[in-house]
Amino acid sequence: MFTFDLALVWLDLAGVFFFAVSGSLLAAKKQFDIIGSLLLASLVALGGGVIRDIIIGAGPPAAFTNPVYLVPPLLAAILVYFLFSSIQRFTSLLTLFDAGGLALFCITGTLKALAAGMNPVAAILLGVTTAVGGGLLRDITANEIPTLFNARDLYALPAFTGAALTALLWNIGTFNGVTAGVIAAWVFAFRVVAWRRGWRVPLAVRGWHRAGVSSGADSRGRD
């Protein structure tokens, strides 16, 4: 059985870094100062894990007990500070780094919940919460429409598939480093392809269109 050992800690730290870069990139686009960049990077990178640890009652969240978790946000803020002027044309970078964090956190969140004795369904839900929680906090803080609620984008669904696959493989005893990499690659590819191709899920009410809903006007938006 694959346990939440040192390898998973590194996996978790990698997810922290990817999300932190996405936060610093958004801060740069919003013209925040370097402190704002660091805080937004920390919020998105650590927010999901803090929510996870509080829910499962794991004691003080790892972000506050292990100083190494503070290194990725600091590194991300520094890298964006020095490199953003040369990469600001590539707006897709924010989505790519966000997808990387999403792919890793849906796995680590699910695994930590399973290791804490939660049932598979609860573990899947907590894995998704871990994956999308930081991004939700990031977007709200930066006064952006949260990606989680964007009708023109898929966000929670890739995380859900990754969390479900993780729980399934854990319970049948086939989860290991290789399968973890396959799941992460799948979630990352699902998220990026859906974003590039404009894949969407139906709106809350059948027949609604994606423009003019709130005003009641004729639907002239794109489905």
Short mmCIF file of N, CA and C in Angstrom, two decimals, residues 15 23 36 38 40 58 60 63 66 76 82 102 114 116 123 127 132 137 154 172 180 184 188 194 198 208-209 212:
data_model
loop_
_atom_site.label_atom_id
_atom_site.label_comp_id
_atom_site.label_asym_id
_atom_site.label_seq_id
_atom_site.Cartn_x
_atom_site.Cartn_y
_atom_site.Cartn_z
N GLY A 15 3.35 20.73 -5.86
CA GLY A 15 2.05 21.37 -6.06
C GLY A 15 2.00 22.76 -5.47
N GLY A 23 -0.13 32.23 -8.51
CA GLY A 23 -0.52 33.39 -7.71
C GLY A 23 0.35 34.60 -7.97
N GLY A 36 2.60 41.95 -2.08
CA GLY A 36 1.31 41.41 -2.53
C GLY A 36 1.49 40.14 -3.33
N LEU A 38 3.95 37.96 -2.98
CA LEU A 38 4.29 36.89 -2.04
C LEU A 38 3.07 36.41 -1.27
N LEU A 40 -0.14 36.63 -2.20
CA LEU A 40 -1.08 35.94 -3.08
C LEU A 40 -0.54 34.55 -3.43
N ALA A 58 -5.89 17.08 11.52
CA ALA A 58 -4.50 16.62 11.55
C ALA A 58 -3.61 17.46 12.45
N PRO A 60 -2.17 21.24 13.82
CA PRO A 60 -1.82 22.47 13.09
C PRO A 60 -1.46 22.13 11.65
N ALA A 63 1.54 23.79 6.77
CA ALA A 63 2.09 25.08 6.36
C ALA A 63 2.61 25.88 7.55
N ASN A 66 5.81 23.16 9.35
CA ASN A 66 6.99 22.79 8.57
C ASN A 66 7.43 23.99 7.73
N ALA A 76 8.72 31.41 -5.80
CA ALA A 76 7.85 31.80 -6.92
C ALA A 76 7.79 33.31 -7.06
N PHE A 82 11.79 38.66 -11.23
CA PHE A 82 12.91 38.85 -12.14
C PHE A 82 12.60 38.44 -13.59
N LEU A 102 -3.15 21.91 -9.59
CA LEU A 102 -4.41 21.17 -9.49
C LEU A 102 -4.17 19.67 -9.60
N LEU A 114 -7.37 9.63 2.91
CA LEU A 114 -7.45 8.17 3.04
C LEU A 114 -6.55 7.68 4.17
N ALA A 116 -5.86 9.22 6.78
CA ALA A 116 -6.47 9.62 8.05
C ALA A 116 -7.69 8.77 8.39
N ALA A 123 -12.94 11.16 0.99
CA ALA A 123 -11.57 11.44 0.58
C ALA A 123 -11.53 12.11 -0.79
N GLY A 127 -10.10 15.71 -1.57
CA GLY A 127 -9.07 15.89 -2.59
C GLY A 127 -9.42 17.02 -3.54
N VAL A 132 -8.94 22.78 -5.43
CA VAL A 132 -9.56 24.01 -5.92
C VAL A 132 -9.62 25.11 -4.87
N LEU A 137 -9.50 31.02 -3.34
CA LEU A 137 -9.05 32.11 -2.49
C LEU A 137 -8.23 33.13 -3.28
N LEU A 154 -13.42 24.49 -17.45
CA LEU A 154 -13.52 23.31 -16.60
C LEU A 154 -12.40 23.38 -15.57
N ILE A 172 -7.70 -0.62 -4.27
CA ILE A 172 -7.42 -1.92 -4.87
C ILE A 172 -5.94 -2.27 -4.75
N ALA A 180 0.72 7.35 -9.70
CA ALA A 180 0.53 8.74 -9.29
C ALA A 180 0.93 9.69 -10.42
N ALA A 184 -1.52 12.33 -12.37
CA ALA A 184 -1.18 13.75 -12.44
C ALA A 184 -1.12 14.22 -13.89
N PHE A 188 -3.60 17.07 -15.54
CA PHE A 188 -2.98 18.23 -16.18
C PHE A 188 -3.43 18.34 -17.64
N ALA A 194 -9.06 21.04 -22.06
CA ALA A 194 -10.40 21.62 -21.90
C ALA A 194 -10.34 23.14 -22.01
N GLY A 198 -12.04 24.99 -25.15
CA GLY A 198 -13.27 25.63 -24.70
C GLY A 198 -14.35 24.67 -24.27
N TRP A 208 -30.64 27.61 -20.86
CA TRP A 208 -29.95 28.89 -20.67
C TRP A 208 -28.73 28.97 -21.57
N HIS A 209 -28.39 30.19 -21.95
CA HIS A 209 -27.20 30.44 -22.74
C HIS A 209 -26.19 31.20 -21.89
N GLY A 212 -26.43 37.01 -21.59
CA GLY A 212 -27.79 37.55 -21.51
C GLY A 212 -28.69 36.83 -20.55
#
